[in-house]
mmCIF file of C-alpha atoms in Angstrom:
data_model
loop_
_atom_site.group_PDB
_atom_site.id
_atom_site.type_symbol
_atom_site.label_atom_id
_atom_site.label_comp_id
_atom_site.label_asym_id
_atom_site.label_seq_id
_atom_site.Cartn_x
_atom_site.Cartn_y
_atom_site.Cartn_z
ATOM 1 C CA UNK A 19 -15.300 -10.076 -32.565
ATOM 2 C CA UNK A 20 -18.598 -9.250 -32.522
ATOM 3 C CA UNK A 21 -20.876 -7.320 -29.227
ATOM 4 C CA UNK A 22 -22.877 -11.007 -29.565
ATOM 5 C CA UNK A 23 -19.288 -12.495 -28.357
ATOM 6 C CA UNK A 24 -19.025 -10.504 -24.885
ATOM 7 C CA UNK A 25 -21.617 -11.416 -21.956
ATOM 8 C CA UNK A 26 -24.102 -9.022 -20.893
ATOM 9 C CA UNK A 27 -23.223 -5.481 -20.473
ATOM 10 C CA UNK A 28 -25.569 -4.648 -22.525
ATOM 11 C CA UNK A 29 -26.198 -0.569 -21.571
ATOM 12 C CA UNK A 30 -22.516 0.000 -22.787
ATOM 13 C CA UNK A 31 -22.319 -1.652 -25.846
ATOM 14 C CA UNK A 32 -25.740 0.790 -26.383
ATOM 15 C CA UNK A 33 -23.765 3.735 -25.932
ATOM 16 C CA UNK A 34 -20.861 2.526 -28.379
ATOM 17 C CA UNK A 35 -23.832 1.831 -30.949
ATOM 18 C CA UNK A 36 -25.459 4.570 -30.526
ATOM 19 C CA UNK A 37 -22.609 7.178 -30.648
ATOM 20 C CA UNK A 38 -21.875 5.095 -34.159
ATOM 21 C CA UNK A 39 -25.324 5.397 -35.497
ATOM 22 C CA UNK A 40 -25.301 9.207 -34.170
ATOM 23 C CA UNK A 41 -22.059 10.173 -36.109
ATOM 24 C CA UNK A 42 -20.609 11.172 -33.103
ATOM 25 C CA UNK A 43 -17.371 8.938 -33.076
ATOM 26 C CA UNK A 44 -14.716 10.908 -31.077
ATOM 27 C CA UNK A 45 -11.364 10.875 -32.961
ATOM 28 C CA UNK A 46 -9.452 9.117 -29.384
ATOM 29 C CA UNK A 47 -11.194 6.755 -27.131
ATOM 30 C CA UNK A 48 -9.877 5.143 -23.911
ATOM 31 C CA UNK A 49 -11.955 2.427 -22.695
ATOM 32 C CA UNK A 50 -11.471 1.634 -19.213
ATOM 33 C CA UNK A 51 -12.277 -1.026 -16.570
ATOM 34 C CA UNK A 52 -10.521 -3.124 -13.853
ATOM 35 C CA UNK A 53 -8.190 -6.301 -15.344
ATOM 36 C CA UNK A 54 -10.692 -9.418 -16.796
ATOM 37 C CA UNK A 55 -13.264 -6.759 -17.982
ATOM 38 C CA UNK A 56 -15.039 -6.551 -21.053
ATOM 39 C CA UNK A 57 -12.536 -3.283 -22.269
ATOM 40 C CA UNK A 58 -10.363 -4.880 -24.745
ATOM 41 C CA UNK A 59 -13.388 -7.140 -26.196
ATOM 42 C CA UNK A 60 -15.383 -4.106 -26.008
ATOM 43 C CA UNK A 61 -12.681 -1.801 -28.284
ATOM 44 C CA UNK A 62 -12.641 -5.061 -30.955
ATOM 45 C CA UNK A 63 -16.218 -5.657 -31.436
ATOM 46 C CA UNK A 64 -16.198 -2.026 -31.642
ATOM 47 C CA UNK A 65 -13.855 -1.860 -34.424
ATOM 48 C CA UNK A 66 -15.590 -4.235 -35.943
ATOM 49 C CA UNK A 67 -18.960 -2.308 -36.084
ATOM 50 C CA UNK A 68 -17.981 0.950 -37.125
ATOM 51 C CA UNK A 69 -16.247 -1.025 -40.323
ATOM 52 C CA UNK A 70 -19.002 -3.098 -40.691
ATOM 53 C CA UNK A 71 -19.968 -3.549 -44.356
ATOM 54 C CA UNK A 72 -23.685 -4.532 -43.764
ATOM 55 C CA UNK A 73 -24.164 -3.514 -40.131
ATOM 56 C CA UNK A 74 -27.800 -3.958 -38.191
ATOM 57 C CA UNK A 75 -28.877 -1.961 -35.780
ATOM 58 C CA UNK A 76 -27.481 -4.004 -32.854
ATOM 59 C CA UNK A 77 -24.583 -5.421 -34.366
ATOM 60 C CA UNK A 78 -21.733 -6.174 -36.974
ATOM 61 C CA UNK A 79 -22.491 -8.551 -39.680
ATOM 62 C CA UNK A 80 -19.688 -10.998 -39.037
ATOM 63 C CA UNK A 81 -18.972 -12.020 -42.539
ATOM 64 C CA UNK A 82 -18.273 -9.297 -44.310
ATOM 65 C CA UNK A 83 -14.101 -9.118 -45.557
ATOM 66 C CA UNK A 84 -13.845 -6.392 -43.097
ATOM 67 C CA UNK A 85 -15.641 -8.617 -40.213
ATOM 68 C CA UNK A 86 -13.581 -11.954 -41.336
ATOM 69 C CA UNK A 87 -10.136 -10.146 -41.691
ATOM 70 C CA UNK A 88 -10.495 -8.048 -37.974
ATOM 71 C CA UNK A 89 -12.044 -11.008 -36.280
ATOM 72 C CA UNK A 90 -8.690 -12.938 -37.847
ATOM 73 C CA UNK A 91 -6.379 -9.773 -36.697
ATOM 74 C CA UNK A 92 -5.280 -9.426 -40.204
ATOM 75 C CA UNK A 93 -6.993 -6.535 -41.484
ATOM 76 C CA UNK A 94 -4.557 -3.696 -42.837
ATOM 77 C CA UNK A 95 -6.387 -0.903 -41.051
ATOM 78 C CA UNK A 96 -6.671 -1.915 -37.693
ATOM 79 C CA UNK A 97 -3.027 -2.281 -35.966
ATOM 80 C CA UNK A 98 -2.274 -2.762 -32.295
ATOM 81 C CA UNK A 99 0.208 -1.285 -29.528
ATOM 82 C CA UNK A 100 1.007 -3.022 -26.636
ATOM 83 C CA UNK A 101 3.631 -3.362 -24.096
ATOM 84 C CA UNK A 102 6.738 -5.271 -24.675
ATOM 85 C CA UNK A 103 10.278 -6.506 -23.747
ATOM 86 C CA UNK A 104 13.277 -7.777 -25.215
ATOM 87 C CA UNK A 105 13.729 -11.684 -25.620
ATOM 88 C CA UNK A 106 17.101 -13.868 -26.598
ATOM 89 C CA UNK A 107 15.929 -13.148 -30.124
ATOM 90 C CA UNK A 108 14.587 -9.596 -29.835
ATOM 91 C CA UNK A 109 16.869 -6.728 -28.882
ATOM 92 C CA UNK A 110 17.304 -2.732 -29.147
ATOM 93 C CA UNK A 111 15.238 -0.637 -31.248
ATOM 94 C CA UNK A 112 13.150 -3.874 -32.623
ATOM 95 C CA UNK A 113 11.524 -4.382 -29.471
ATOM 96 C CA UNK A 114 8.528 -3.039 -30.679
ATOM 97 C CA UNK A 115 4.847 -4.665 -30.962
ATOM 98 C CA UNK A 116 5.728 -5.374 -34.913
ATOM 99 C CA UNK A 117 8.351 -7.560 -33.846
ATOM 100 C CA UNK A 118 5.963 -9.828 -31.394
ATOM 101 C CA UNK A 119 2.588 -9.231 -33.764
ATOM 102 C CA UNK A 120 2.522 -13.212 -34.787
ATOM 103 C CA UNK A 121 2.644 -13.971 -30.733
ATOM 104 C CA UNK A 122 0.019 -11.259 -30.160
ATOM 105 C CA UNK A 123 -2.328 -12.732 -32.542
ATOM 106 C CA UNK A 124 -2.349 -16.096 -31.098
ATOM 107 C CA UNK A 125 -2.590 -14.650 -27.914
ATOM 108 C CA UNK A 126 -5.366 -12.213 -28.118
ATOM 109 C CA UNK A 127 -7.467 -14.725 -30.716
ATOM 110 C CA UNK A 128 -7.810 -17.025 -26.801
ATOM 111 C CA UNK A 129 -7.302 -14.252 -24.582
ATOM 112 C CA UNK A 130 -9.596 -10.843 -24.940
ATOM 113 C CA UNK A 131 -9.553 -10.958 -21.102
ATOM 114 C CA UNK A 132 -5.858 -11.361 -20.116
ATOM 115 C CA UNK A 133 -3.374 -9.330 -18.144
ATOM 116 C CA UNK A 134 0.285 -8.215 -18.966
ATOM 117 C CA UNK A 135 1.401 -10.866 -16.490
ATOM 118 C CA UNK A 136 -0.273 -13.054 -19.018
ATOM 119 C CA UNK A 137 0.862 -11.838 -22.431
ATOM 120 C CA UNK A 138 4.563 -11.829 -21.282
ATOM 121 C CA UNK A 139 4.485 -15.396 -20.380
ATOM 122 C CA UNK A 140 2.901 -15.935 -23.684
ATOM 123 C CA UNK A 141 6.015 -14.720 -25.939
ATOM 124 C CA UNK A 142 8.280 -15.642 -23.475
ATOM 125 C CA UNK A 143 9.412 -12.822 -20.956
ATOM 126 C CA UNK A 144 8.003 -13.668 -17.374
ATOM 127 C CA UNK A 145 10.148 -11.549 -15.272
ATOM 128 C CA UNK A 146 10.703 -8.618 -17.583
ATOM 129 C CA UNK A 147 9.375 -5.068 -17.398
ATOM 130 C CA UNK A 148 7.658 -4.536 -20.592
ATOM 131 C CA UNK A 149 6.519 -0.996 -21.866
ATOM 132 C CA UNK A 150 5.757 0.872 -25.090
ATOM 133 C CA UNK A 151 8.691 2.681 -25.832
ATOM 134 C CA UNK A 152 9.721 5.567 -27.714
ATOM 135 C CA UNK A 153 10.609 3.608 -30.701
ATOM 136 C CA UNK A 154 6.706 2.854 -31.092
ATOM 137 C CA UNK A 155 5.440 6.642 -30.828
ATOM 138 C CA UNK A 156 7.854 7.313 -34.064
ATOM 139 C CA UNK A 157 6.204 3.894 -35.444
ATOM 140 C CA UNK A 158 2.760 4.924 -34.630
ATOM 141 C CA UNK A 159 3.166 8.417 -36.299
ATOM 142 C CA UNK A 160 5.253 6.724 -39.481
ATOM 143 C CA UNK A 161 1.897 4.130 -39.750
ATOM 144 C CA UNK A 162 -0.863 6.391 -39.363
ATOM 145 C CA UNK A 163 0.089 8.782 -41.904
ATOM 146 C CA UNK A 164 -0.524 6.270 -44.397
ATOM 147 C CA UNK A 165 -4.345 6.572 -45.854
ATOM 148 C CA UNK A 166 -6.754 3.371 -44.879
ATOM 149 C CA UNK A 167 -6.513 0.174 -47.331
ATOM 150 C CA UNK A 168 -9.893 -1.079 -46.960
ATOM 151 C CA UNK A 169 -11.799 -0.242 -44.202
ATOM 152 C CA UNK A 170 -13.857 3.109 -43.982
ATOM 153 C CA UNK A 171 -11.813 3.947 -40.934
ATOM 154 C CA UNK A 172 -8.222 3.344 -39.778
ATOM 155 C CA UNK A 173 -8.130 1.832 -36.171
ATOM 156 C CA UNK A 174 -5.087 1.616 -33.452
ATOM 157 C CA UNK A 175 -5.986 0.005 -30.751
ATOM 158 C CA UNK A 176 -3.310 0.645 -27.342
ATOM 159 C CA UNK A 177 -3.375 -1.939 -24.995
ATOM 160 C CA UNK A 178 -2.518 -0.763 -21.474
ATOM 161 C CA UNK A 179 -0.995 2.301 -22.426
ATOM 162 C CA UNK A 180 -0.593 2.940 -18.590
ATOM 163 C CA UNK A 181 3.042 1.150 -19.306
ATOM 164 C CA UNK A 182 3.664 3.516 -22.041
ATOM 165 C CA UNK A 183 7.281 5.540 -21.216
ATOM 166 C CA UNK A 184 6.765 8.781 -20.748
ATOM 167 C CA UNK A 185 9.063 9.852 -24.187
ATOM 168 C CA UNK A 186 6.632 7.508 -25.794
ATOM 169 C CA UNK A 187 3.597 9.179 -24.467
ATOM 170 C CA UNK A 188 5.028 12.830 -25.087
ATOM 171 C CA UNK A 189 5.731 11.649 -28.769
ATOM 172 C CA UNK A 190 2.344 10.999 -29.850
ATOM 173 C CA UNK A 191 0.370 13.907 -28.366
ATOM 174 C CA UNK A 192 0.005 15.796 -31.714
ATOM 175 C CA UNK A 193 -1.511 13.093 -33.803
ATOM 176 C CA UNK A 194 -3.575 11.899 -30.863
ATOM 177 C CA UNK A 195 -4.961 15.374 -30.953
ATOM 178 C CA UNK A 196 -4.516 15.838 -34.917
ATOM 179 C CA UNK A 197 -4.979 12.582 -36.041
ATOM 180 C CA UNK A 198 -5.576 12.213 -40.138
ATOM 181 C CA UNK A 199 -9.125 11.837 -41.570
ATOM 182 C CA UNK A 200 -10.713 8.757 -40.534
ATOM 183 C CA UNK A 201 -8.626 7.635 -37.994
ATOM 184 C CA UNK A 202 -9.417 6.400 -34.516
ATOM 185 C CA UNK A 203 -7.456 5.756 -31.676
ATOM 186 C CA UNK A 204 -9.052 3.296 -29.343
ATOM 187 C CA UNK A 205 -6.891 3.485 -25.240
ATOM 188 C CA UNK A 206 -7.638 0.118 -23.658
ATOM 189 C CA UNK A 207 -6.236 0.795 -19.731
ATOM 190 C CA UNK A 208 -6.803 -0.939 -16.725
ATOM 191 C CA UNK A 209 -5.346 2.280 -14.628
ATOM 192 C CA UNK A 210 -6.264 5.389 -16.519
ATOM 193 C CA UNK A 211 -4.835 7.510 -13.786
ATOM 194 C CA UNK A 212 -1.181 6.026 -14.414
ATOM 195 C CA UNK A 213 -1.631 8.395 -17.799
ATOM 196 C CA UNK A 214 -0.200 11.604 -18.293
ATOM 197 C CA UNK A 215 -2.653 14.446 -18.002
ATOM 198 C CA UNK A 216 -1.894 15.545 -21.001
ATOM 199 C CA UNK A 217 -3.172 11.602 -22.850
ATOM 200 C CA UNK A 218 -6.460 12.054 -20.746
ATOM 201 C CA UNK A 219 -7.369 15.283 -21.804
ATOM 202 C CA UNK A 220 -7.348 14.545 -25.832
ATOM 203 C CA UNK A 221 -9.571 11.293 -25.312
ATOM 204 C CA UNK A 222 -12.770 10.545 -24.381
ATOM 205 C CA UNK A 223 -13.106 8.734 -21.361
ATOM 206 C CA UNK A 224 -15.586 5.495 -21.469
ATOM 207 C CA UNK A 225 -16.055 3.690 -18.348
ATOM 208 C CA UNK A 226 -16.358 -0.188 -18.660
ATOM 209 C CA UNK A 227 -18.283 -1.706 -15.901
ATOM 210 C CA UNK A 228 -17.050 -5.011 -14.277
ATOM 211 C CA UNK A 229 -19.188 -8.097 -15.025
ATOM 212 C CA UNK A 230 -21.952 -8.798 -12.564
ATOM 213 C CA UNK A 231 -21.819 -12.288 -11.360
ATOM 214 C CA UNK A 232 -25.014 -13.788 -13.000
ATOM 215 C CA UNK A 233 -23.125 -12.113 -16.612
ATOM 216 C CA UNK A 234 -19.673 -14.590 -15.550
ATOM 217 C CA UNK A 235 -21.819 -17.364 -14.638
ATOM 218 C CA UNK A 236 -23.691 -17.173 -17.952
ATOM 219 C CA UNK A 237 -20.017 -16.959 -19.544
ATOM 220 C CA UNK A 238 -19.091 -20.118 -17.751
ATOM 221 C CA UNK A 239 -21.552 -22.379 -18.627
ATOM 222 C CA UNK A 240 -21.880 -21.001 -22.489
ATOM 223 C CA UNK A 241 -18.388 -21.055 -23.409
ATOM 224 C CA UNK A 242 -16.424 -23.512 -20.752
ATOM 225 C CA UNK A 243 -18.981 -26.166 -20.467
ATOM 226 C CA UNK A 244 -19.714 -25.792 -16.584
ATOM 227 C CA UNK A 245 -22.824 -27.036 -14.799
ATOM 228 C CA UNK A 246 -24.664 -23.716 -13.680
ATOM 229 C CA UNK A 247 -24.156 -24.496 -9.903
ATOM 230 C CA UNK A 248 -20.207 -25.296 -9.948
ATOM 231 C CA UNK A 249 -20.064 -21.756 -12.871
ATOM 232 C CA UNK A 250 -21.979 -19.822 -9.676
ATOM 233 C CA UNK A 251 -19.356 -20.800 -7.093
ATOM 234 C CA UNK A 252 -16.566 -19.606 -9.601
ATOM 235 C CA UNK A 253 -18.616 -16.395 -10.560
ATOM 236 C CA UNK A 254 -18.680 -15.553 -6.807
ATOM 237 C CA UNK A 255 -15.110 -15.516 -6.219
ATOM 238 C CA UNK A 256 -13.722 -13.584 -9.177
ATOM 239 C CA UNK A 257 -15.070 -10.251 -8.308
ATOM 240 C CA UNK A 258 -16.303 -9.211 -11.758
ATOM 241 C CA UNK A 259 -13.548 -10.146 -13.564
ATOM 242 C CA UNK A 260 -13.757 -12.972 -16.509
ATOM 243 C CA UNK A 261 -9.830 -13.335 -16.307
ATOM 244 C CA UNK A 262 -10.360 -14.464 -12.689
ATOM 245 C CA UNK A 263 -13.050 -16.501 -13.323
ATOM 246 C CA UNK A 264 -11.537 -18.461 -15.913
ATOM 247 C CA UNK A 265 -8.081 -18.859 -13.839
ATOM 248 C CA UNK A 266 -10.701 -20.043 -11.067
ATOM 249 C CA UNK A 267 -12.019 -22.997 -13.611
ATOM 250 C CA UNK A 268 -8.417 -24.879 -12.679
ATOM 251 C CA UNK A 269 -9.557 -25.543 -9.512
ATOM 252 C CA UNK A 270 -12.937 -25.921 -9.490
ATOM 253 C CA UNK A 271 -12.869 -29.662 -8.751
ATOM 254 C CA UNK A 272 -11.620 -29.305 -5.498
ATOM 255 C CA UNK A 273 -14.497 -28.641 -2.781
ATOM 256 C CA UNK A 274 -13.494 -25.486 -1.311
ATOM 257 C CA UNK A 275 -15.831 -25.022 1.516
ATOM 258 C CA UNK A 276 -15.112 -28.580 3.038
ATOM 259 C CA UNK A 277 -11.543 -27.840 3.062
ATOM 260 C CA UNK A 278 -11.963 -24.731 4.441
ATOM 261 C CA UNK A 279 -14.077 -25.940 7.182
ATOM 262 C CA UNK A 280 -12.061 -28.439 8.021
ATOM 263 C CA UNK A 281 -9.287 -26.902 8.049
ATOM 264 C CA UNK A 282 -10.669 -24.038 10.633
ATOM 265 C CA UNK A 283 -11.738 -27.107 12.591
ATOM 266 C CA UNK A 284 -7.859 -28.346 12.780
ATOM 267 C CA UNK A 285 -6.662 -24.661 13.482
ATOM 268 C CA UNK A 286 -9.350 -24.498 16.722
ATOM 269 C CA UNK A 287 -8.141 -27.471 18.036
ATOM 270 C CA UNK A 288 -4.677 -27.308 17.118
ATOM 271 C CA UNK A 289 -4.890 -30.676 15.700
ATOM 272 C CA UNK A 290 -0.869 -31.136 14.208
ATOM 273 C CA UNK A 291 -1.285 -34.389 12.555
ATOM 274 C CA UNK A 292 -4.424 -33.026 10.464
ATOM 275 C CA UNK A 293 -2.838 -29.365 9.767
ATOM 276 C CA UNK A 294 0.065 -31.375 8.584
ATOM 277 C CA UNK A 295 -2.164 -33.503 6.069
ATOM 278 C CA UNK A 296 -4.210 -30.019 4.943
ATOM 279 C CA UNK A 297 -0.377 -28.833 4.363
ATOM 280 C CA UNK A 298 0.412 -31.127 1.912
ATOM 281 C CA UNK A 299 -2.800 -30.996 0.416
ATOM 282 C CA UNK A 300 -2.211 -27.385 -0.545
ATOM 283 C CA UNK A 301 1.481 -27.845 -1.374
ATOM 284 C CA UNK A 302 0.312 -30.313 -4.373
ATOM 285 C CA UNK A 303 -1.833 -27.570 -5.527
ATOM 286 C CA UNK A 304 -1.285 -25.831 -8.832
ATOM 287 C CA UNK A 305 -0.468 -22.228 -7.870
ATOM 288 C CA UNK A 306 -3.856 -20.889 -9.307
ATOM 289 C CA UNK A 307 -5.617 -23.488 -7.336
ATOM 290 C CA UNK A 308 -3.796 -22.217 -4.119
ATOM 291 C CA UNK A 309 -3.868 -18.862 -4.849
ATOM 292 C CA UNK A 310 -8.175 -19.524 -5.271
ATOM 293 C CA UNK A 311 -8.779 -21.257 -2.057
ATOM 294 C CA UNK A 312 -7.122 -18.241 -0.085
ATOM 295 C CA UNK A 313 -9.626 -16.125 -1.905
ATOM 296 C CA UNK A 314 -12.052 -18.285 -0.749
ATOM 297 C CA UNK A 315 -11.087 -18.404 2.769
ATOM 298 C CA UNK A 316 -11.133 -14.788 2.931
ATOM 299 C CA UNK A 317 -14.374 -14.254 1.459
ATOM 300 C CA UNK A 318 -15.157 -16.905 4.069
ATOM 301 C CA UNK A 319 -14.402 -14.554 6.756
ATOM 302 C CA UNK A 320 -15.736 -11.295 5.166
ATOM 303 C CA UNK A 321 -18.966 -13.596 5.049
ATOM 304 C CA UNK A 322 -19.261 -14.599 8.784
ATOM 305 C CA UNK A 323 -18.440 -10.629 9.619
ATOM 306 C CA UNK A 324 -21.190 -9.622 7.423
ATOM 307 C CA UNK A 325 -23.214 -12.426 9.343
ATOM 308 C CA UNK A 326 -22.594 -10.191 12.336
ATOM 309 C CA UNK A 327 -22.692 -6.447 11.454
ATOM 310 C CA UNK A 328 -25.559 -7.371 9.334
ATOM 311 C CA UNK A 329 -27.410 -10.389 9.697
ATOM 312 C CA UNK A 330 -30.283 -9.412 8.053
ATOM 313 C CA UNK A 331 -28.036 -9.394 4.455
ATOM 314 C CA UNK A 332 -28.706 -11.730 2.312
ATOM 315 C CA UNK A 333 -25.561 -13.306 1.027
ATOM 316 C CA UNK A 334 -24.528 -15.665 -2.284
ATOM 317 C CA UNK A 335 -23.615 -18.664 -0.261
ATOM 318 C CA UNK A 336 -25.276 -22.224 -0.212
ATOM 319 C CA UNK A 337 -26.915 -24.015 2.589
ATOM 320 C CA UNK A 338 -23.521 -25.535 4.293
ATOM 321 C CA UNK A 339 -21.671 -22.047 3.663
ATOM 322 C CA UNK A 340 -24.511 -20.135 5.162
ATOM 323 C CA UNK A 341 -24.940 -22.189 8.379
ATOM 324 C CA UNK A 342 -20.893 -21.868 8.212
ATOM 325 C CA UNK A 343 -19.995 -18.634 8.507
ATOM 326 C CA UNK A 344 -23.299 -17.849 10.852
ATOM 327 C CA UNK A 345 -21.797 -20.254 13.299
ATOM 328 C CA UNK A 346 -17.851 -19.236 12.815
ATOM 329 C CA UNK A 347 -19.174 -15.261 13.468
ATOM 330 C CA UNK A 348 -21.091 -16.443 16.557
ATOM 331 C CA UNK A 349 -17.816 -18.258 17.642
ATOM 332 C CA UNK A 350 -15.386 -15.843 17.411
ATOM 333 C CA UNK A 351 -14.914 -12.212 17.920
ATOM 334 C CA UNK A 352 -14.720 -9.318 14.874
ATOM 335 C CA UNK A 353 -11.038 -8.645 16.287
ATOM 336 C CA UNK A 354 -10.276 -12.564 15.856
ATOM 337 C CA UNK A 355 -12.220 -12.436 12.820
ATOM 338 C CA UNK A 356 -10.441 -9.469 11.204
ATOM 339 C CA UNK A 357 -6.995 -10.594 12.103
ATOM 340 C CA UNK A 358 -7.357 -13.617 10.638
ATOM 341 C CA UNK A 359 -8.637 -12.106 8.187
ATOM 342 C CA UNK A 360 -5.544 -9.679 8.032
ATOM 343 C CA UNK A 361 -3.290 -13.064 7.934
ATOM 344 C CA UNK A 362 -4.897 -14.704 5.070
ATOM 345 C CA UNK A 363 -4.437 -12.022 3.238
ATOM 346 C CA UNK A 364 -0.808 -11.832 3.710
ATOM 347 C CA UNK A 365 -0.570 -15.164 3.124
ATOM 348 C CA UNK A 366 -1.788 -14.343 -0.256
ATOM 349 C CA UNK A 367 0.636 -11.929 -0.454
ATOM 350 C CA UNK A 368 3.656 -13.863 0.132
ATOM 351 C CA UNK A 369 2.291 -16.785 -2.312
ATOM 352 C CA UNK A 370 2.217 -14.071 -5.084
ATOM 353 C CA UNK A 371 5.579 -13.568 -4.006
ATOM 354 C CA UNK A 372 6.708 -17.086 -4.587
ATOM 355 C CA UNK A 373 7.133 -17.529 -0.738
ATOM 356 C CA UNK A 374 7.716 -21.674 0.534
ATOM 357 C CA UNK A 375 4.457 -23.057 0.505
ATOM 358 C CA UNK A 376 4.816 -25.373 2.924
ATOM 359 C CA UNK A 377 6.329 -23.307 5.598
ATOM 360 C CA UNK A 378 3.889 -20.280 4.161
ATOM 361 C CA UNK A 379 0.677 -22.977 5.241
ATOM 362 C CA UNK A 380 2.120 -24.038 8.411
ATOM 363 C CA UNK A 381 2.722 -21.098 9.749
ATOM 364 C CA UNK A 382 -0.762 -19.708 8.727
ATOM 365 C CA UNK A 383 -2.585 -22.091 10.405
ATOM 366 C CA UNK A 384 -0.321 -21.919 13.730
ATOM 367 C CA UNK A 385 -1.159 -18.231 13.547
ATOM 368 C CA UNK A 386 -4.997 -18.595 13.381
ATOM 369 C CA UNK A 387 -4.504 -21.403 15.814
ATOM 370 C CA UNK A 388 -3.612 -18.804 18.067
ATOM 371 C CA UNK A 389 -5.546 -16.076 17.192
ATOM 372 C CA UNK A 390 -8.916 -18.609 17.754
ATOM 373 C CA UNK A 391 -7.494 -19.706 21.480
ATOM 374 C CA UNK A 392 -6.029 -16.589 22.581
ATOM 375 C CA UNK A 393 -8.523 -15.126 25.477
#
């Protein structure tokens, strides 16, 4: 993983460079940002650099055995952490992240943007808590007290320590504070303030911004093979986040706004027979695709409020979204507006929840039915 690999940002990976170049390398590192930012990519291409063999100014080499063997996730001095669970075939004092680290290769070697959500699914435990037990502070210490193999520096990288049990936490405070010669410990969090006080205070705190929506679209269309205008419309919805963006990609055949229009049309004139059809049109969504277009609609909304509190603001939409959500803030009040608002979120809610989709949709649209005709 090399700085090259991760879209813009280009201030912060200055700062990582720079502190490099500087010989000013604190000793524990927490990169943070919100889930789907650059913080994960960020700590690997990071890792990379500072073990860089033949390192430029702006960047590691990528072909060096240290570059090869950490952009492979082989390389003996940098190890991971990350939260876990137990599985049919993992159990006790083995669920560790040694026990999963062939799953967690081939997950993070496709996904340097993912969530938990996402890496549980990936070895197999959807509906389990997973943390970072106690087990892996004694591991951690056991590991780092060996010298480095290869590299210049030894690296561990913790991946959303935030879900790290509190024994777990307490157990590694004197080596994150002490830690031998040339090692670095590089916190990847998407909550920082979940950590205890007493984690905080022996790192140094580096703030990872979200992508800006030209950065996603560039993403888009370099690595997923979208035409700029369609990687735009997905850029717009996934509020900085590359995870979202990429989830957003599933459905970005279907035409959003002419669905949503539509459907706002049916709603107004409590037309049953169409609702019913725009009901099972969402029901044979894919769950991403559903949980997208009541993004959409709610940006929707938040657009034709905007259009009203300030209609001077210039907003990302196209022509037939702009004349949209001018028209649908002229029609309606900013109380009808915000409580449907209000329901569409909820709606989103309950879907997260695994709620009936078809009752879920039905009901929805009833309720904005009413909210649109009420006097």
């Amino acid at each position: 993983m090399r700085f090259a690999d991760i879209p813009g940002l280009q201030d912060t990976k200055d700062q990582l460079i720079q502190a490099i170049q500087n010989n000013h390398v604190a000793h524990a590192q927490l990169f943070y940002g919100q889930q789907g930012s650059g913080n994960l990519a960020l700590a690997l291409a990071y890792s990379a650099y500072i073990n860089c063999k033949d390192k430029s100014e702006t960047d590691s080499c990528g072909v060096c055995s240290n570059c090869t063997k950490i952009d492979k996730l082989v390389h003996p001095d940098l190890q991971f952490v990350y939260p876990v669970s137990s599985t049919k075939s993992v159990t006790g004092k083995n669920v560790v992240s040694s026990s999963y680290l062939k799953e967690w290769r081939n997950y993070l070697t496709n996904n340097k943007y993912g969530s938990l959500e996402d890496w549980s699914g990936h070895y197999g435990a959807e509906n389990k808590n997973a943390n970072i037990s106690k087990e892996e502070s004694r591991n951690i210490i056991k590991s780092l007290s060996l010298k480095s193999f290869e590299a210049e520096y030894k690296i561990l990288i913790i991946w959303l320590p935030e879900n790290m049990h509190v024994s777990a936490a307490n157990g590694i405070l004197k080596i994150l504070e002490e830690p031998p010669e040339k090692t670095l410990f590089l916190l990847v969090t998407n909550d920082y303030e979940k950590l205890l006080t007493t984690i905080l205070s022996r790192c140094q705190l580096f703030k990872v911004p979200s992508f800006s929506h030209e950065e996603i679209t560039r993403y888009l269309v370099n690595t997923k093979g979208l035409e700029e205008g369609n990687a735009k419309k997905i850029a717009a919805l996934a509020e900085g986040s590359i995870k979202a963006a990429v989830e957003n990609i599933v459905s970005a055949e279907e035409d959003s706004h002419v669905m949503f229009r539509d459907w706002m049309r049916q709603c107004w004139t409590k037309d049953y027979t169409a609702i019913s059809g725009a009901n099972d049109i969402f029901f044979k969504m894919n769950k991403t695709a559903q949980k997208m277009y009541l993004q959409y609609a709610v940006n929707m909304i938040r657009h034709s409020l905007v259009s009203v509190y300030m209609p001077d603001e210039k907003l990302k939409l196209n022509t037939d979204e702009q004349g949209f959500v001018t028209n649908f803030g002229k029609a309606l009040s900013t109380d009808k507006l915000e409580r449907i608002s209000k329901e569409l979120n909820q709606a989103a809610y309950h879907l997260e929840r695994n709620a009936n989709v078809k009752i879920l949709f039905m009901d929805l649209s009833l309720t904005i039915g009413r909210i649109m005709t009420a006097k």
